[in-house]
Short mmCIF file of C-alpha atoms in Angstrom, two decimals:
data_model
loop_
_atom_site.label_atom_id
_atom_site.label_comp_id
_atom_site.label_asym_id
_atom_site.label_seq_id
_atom_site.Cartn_x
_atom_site.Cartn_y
_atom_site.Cartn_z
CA UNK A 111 15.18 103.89 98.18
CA UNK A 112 12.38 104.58 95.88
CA UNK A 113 8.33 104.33 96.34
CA UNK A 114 7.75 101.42 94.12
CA UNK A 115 3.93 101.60 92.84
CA UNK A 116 2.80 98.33 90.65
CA UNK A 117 -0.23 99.66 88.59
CA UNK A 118 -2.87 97.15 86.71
CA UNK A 119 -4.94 97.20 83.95
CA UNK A 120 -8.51 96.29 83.67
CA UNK A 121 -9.61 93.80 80.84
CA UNK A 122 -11.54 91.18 82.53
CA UNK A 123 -11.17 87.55 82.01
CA UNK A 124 -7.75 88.56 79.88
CA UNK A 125 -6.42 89.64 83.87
CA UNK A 126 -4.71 86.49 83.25
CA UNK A 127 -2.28 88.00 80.91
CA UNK A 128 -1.42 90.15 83.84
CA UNK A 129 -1.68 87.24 86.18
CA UNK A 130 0.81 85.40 83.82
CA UNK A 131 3.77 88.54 83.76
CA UNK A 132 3.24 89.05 87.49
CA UNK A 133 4.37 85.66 88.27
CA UNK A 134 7.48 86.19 86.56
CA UNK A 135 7.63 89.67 88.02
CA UNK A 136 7.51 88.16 92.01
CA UNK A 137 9.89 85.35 90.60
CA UNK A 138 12.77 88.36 90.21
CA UNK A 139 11.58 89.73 93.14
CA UNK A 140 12.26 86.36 94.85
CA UNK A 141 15.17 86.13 93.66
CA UNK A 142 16.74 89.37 93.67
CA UNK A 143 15.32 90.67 96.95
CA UNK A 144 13.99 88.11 98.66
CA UNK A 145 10.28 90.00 98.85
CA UNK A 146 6.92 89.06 98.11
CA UNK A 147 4.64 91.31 95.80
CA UNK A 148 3.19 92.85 98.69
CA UNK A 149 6.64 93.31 100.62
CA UNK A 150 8.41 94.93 98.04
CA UNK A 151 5.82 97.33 96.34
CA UNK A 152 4.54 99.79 98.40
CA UNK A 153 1.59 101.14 96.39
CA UNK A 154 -0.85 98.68 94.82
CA UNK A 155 -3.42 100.05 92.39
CA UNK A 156 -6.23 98.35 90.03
CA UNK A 157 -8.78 98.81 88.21
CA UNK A 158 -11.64 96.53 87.32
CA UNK A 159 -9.73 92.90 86.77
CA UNK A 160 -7.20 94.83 88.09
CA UNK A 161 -8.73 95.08 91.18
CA UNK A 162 -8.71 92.22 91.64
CA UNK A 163 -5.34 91.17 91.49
CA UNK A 164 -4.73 94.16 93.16
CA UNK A 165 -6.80 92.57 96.53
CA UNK A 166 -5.95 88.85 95.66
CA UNK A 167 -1.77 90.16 96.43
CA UNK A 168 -2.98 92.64 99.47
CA UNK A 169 -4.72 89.64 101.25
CA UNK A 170 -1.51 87.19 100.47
CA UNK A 171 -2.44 85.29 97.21
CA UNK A 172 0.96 84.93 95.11
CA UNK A 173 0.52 85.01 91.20
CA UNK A 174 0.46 81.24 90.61
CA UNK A 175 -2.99 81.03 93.10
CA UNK A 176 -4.00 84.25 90.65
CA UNK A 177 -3.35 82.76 87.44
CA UNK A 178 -5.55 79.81 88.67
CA UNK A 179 -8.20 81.77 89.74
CA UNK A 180 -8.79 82.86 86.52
CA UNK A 181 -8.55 79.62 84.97
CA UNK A 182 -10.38 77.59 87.49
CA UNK A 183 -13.82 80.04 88.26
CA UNK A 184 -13.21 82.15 84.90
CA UNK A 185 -16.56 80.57 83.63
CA UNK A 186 -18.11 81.52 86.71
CA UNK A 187 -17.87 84.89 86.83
CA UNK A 188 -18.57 84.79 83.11
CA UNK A 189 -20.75 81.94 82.64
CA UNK A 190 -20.96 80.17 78.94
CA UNK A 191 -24.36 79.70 78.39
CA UNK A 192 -25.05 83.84 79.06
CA UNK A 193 -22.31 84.83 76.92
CA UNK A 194 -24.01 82.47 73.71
CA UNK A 195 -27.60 83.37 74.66
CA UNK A 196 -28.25 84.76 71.18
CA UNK A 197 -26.14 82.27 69.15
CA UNK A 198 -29.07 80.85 67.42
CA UNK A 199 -30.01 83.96 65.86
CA UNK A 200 -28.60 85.20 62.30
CA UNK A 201 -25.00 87.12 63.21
CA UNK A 202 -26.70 90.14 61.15
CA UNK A 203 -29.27 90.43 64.07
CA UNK A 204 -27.15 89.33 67.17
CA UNK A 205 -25.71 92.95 67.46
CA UNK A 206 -29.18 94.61 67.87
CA UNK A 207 -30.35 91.77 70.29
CA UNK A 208 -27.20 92.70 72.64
CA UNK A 209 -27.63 96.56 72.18
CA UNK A 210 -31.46 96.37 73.72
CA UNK A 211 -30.48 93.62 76.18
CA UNK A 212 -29.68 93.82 79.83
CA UNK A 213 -26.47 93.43 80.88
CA UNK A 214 -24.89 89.55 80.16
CA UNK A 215 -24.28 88.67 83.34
CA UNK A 216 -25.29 89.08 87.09
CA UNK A 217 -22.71 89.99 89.96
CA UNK A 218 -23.44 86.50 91.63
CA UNK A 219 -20.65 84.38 90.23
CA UNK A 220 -18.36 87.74 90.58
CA UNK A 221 -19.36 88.22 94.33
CA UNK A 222 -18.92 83.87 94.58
CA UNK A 223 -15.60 84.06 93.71
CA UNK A 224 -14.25 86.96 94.93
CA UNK A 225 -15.72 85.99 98.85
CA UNK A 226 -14.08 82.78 98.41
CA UNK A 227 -10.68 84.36 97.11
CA UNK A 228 -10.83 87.73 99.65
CA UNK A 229 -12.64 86.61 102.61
CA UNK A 230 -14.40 89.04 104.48
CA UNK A 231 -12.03 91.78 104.61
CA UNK A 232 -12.83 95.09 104.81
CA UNK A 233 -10.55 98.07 102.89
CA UNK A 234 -8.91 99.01 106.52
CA UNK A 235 -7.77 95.86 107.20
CA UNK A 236 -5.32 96.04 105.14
CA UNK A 237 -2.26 97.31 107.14
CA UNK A 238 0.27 97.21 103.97
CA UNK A 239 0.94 97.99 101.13
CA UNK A 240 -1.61 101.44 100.51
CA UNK A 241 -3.92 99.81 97.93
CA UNK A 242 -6.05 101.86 95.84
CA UNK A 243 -9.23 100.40 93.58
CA UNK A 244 -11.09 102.76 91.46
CA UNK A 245 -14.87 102.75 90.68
CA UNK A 246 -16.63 105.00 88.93
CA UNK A 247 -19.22 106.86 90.65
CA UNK A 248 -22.32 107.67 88.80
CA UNK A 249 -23.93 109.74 91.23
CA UNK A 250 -21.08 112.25 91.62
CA UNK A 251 -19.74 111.59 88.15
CA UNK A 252 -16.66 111.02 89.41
CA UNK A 253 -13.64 108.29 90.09
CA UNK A 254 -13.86 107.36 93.42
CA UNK A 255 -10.21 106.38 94.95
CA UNK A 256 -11.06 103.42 97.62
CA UNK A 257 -7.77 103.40 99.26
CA UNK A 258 -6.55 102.05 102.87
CA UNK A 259 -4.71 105.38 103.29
CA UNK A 260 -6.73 108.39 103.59
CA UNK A 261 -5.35 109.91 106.81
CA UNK A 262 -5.11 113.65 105.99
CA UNK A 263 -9.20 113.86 105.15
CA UNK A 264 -10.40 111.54 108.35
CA UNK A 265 -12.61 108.40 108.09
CA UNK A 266 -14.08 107.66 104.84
CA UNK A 267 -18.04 106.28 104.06
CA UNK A 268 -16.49 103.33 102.28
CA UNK A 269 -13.93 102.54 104.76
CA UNK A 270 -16.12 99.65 106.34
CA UNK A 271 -17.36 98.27 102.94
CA UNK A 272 -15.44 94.67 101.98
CA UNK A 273 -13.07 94.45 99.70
CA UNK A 274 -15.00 92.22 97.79
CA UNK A 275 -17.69 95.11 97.52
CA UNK A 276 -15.19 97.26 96.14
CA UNK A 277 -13.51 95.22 93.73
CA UNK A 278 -17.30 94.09 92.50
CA UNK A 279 -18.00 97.83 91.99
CA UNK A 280 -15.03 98.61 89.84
CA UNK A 281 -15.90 95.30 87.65
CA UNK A 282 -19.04 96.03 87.26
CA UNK A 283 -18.16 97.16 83.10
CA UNK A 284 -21.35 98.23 81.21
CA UNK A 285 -23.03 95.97 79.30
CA UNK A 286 -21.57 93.42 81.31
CA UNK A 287 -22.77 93.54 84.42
CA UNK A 288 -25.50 95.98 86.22
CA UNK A 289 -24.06 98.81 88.46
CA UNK A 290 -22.98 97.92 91.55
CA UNK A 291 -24.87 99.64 94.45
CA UNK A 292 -22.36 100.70 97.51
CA UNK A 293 -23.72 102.20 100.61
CA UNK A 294 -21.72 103.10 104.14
CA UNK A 295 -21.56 100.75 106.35
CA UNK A 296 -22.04 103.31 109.24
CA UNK A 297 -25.44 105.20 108.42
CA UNK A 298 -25.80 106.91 111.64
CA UNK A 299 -22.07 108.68 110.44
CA UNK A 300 -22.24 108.86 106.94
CA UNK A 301 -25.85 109.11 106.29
CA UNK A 302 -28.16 107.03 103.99
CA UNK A 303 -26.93 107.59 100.47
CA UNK A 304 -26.59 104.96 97.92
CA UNK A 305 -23.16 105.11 95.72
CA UNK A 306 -24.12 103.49 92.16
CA UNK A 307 -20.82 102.70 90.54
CA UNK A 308 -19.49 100.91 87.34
CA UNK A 309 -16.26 99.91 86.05
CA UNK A 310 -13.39 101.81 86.85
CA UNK A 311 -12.67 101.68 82.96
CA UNK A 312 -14.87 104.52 82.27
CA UNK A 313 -12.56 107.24 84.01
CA UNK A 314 -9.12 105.17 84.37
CA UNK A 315 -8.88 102.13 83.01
CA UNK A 316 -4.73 102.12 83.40
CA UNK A 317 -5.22 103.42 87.17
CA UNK A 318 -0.72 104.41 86.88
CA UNK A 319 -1.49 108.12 87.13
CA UNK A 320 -3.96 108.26 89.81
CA UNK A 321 -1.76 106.11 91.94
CA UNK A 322 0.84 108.50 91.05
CA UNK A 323 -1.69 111.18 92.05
CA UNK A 324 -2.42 110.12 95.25
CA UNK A 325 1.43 109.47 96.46
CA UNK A 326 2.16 112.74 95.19
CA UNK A 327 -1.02 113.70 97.52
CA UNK A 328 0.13 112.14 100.39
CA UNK A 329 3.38 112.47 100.57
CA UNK A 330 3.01 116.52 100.42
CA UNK A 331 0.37 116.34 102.90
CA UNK A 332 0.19 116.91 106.74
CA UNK A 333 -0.19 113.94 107.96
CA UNK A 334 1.98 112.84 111.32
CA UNK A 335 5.51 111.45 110.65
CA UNK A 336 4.64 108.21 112.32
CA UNK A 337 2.28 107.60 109.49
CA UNK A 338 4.36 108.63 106.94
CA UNK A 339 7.45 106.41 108.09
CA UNK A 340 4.54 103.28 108.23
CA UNK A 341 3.76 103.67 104.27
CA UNK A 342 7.40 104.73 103.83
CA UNK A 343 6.25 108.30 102.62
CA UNK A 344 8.76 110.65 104.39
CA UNK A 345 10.41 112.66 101.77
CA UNK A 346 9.08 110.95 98.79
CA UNK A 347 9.11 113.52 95.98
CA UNK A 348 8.50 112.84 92.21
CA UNK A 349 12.14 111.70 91.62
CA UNK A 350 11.62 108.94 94.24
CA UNK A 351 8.81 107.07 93.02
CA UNK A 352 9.07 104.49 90.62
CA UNK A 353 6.02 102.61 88.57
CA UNK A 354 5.62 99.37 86.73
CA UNK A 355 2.54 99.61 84.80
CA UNK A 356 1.37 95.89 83.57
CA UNK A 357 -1.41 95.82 80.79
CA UNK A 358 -4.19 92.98 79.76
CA UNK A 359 -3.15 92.53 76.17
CA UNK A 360 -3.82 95.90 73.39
CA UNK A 361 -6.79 94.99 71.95
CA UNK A 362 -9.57 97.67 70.17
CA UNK A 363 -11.02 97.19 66.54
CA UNK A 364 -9.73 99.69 63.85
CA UNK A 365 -12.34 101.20 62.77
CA UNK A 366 -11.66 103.33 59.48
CA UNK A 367 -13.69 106.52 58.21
CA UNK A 368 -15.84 104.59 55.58
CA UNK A 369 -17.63 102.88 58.62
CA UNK A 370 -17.75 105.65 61.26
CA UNK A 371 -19.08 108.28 59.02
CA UNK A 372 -22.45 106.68 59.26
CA UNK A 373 -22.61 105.51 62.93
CA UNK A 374 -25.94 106.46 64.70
CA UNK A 375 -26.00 106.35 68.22
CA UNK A 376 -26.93 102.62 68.75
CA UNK A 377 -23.43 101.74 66.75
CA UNK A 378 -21.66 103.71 69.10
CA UNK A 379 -23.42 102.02 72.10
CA UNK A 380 -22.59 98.40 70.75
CA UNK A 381 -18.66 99.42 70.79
CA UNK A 382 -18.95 101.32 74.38
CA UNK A 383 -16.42 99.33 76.32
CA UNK A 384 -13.94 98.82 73.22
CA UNK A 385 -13.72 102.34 72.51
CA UNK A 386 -13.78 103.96 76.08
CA UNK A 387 -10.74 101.45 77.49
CA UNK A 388 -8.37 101.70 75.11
CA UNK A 389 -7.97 105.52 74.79
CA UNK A 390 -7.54 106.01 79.07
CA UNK A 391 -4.87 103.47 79.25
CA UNK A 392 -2.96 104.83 76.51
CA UNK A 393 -3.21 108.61 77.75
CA UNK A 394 -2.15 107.45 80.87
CA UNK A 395 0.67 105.53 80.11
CA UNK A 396 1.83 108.06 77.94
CA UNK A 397 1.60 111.01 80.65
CA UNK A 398 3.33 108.77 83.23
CA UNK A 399 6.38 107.88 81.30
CA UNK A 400 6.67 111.61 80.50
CA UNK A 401 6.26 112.38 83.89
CA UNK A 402 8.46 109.72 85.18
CA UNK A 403 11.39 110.80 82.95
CA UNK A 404 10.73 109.05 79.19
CA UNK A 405 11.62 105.99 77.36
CA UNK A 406 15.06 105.60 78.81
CA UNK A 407 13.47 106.13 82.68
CA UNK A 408 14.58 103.26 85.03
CA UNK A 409 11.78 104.22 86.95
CA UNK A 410 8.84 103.61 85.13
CA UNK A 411 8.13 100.50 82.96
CA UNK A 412 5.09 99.04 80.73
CA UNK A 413 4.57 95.71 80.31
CA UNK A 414 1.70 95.61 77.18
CA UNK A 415 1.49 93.73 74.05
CA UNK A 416 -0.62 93.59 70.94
CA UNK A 417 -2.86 90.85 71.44
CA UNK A 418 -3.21 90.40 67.33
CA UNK A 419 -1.36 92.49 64.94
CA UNK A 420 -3.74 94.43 62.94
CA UNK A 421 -1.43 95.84 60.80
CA UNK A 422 1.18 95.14 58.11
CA UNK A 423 4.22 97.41 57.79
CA UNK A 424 6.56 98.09 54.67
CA UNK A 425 10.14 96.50 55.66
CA UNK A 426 11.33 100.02 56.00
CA UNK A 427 9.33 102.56 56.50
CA UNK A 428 9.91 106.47 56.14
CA UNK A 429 8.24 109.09 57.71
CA UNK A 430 5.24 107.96 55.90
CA UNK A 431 2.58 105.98 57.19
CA UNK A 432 2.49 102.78 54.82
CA UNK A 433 0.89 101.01 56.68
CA UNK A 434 -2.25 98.68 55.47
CA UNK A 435 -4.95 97.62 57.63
CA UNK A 436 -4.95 93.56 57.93
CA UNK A 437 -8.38 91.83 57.26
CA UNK A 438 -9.56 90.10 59.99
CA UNK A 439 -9.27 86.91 59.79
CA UNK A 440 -5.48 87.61 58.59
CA UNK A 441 -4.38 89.10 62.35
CA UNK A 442 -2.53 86.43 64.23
CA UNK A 443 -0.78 87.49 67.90
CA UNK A 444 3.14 87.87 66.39
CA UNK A 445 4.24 85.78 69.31
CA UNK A 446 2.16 82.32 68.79
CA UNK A 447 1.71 83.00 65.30
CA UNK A 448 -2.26 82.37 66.02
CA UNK A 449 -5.08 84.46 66.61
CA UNK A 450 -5.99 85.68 70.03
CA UNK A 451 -9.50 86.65 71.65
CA UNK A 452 -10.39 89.85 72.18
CA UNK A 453 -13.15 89.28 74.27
CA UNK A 454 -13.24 90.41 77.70
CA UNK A 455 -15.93 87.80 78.64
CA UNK A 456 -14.41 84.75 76.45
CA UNK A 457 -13.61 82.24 79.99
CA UNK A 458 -13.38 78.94 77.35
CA UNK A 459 -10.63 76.99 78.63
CA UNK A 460 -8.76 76.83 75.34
CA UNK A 461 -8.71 80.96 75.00
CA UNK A 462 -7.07 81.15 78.42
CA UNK A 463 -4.29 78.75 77.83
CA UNK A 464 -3.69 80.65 75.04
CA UNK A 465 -3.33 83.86 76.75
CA UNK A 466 -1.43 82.01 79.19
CA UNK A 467 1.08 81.42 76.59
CA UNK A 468 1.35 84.77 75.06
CA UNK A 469 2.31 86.21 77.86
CA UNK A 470 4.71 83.58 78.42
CA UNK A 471 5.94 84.07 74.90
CA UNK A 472 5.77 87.63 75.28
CA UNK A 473 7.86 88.15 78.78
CA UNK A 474 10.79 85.26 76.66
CA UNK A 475 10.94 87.09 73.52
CA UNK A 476 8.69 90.40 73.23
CA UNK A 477 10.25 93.95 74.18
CA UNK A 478 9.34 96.81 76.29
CA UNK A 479 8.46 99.93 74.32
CA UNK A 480 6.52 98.42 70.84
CA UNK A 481 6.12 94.71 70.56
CA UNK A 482 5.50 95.75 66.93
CA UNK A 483 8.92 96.57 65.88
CA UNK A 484 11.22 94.54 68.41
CA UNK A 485 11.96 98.29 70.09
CA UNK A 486 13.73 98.59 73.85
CA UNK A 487 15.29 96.29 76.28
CA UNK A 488 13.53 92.78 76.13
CA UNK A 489 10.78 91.95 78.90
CA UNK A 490 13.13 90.04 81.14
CA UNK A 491 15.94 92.31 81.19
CA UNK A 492 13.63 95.36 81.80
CA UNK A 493 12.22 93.45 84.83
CA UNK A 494 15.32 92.50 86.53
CA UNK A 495 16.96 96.57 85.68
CA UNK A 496 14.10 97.80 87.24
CA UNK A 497 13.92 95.62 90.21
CA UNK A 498 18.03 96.40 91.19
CA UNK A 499 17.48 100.39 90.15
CA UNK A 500 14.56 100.06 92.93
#
């Protein structure tokens, strides 16, 4: 029987997307093995709105209570009125208000919802699956790994902190929202250091490979056999694990030489987040279905689509590139036929619905290796093989 690890993106308010496939995912599940998200995976691992979803399954919220989370308190986590607050201005100027601006929004309506979604439980309470949330650490420069299963290194400083802490530290995306400040719980053991973290974006924004990391870690580590029957890691090697990797929609703006040439730091500070997401996921993805055996692997599977299609393709193309970049207002999402958000802050009713029905449209008709070209087994199909290989 295989390890089964279910990685997830960050993206914020566009977790929906991956709110959306999971339900269909734990409908399979259902069906085919009568489990729950949390019974059948073993290995749960997020990353920023991933963490989320990630702590909304471990505490025993299905997808459909997920999916509504995001559509009911969206617009409090990312409230309206902070995301317009330079509207009024000319758009020439609205850039260079935003680059010498604090961040848009507070952790308040974060920390509101996710108390009222995760309680008051703290990392250890969780009993199974192993979850893993990553934060980056700014003090340490380093991606910390808050996980429930640490037992070959002893008790951890973070191991009393609430899950709500944690997933608002790994959220916490710059220019967004401030860092997060996480201390230990137990000063008298751990001392009096302060943690300052931000989004988990910044080192792994597709967390697959550190889960993958830290099986590998565990499972090769001395740690007793009772433990490693309880997380069902006795004799796990590479060949036994198996990963499904769920995205927030491929977003990122081309950006072609012309306009890059003359960037000075502050236009490379106003596309921070765009730029640093997009390039971690992909690496990772890419390492991980190496890793896990290539394109034709039953054990490893990426759910992702192009949120807009930003470029137009030759009906058949040779091994040049003849490709031509769309304008913008000429991308539509190749699923809907309409344009989708690319905002990670954009909570308006109308943009999740149509996220919402992307996704949908996407897990119906869309395949699994490039939505681009109609490449690989379809969504649904894909799901269900990887469910009965696993």
């Amino acid at each position: 029987m295989s390890f089964k690890i279910l990685s997830l993106d960050g993206g914020g308010i566009r977790g929906v997307i991956t709110a959306r496939i999971l339900q269909e995912v734990e409908q399979q599940i259902q069906e085919l093995k009568g489990q729950s998200l949390h019974e059948y995976f073993d290995l749960i691992a997020g990353t920023s709105t991933g963490s989320i979803l990630t702590a909304g399954i471990a505490v025993g919220r299905n997808s459909a209570e997920l999916v509504q989370l995001y559509q009911e308190q969206g617009q409090q986590i990312f409230p309206l009125k902070q995301k317009e607050r330079y509207r009024k201005f000319p758009s020439f100027i609205q850039p260079l208000l935003e680059a010498f601006s604090p961040p848009k929004y507070s952790h308040q309506g974060l920390v509101d919802v996710l108390t009222n979604v995760l309680g008051y439980k703290r990392i250890q309470d969780i009993e199974n699956p192993i979850i893993l949330i990553l934060a980056y650490d700014t003090l340490y420069r380093n991606t910390t790994f808050f996980t429930n299963c640490h037992p070959d290194v002893g008790p951890r400083w973070y191991d009393e902190c609430y899950l709500w802490q944690l997933c608002t530290a790994s959220a916490a995306a710059p220019t967004f929202f401030p860092p997060y400040k996480l201390e230990p719980v137990n000063k008298e053991k751990f001392g009096h250091w302060v943690f300052p973290h931000i989004d988990g974006g910044v080192g792994a924004n597709n967390p697959a490979l550190a889960a993958l990391s830290l099986v590998m870690k565990l499972s090769q580590s001395s740690i007793s056999t009772e433990i490693k029957h309880k997380y069902h890691l006795e004799g796990v090697n590479l060949e036994d694990i198996a990963i499904l990797s769920i995205g927030t929609g491929q977003s990122g703006e081309p950006f072609v030489f012309e306009q890059v040439q003359s960037w000075r730091g502050i236009n490379w500070a106003q596309h921070l987040v765009d730029i640093f997401m997009e390039p971690t996921s992909e690496v990772s993805n890419t390492i991980c279905r190496q890793i896990m055996g290539g394109n034709n692997s039953q054990r490893y599977l990426r759910l992702q689509f192009d949120l807009n299609e930003k470029f137009q393709a030759k009906e058949e193309e040779t091994y040049r590139d003849t490709r031509t970049l769309l304008k913008r207002e000429e991308r539509i999402n190749r699923f809907t036929q309409n344009p989708l958000s690319e905002e990670m802050d954009d909570a308006r009713t109308r943009t999740l619905s149509q996220f919402i029905d992307a996704a949908s449209r996407y897990i119906e008709e869309g395949f699994t290796y490039y939505t681009r070209n109609g490449c690989g087994p379809k969504v649904k199909d894909a799901i269900a093989a990887f469910i009965m290989s696993n």
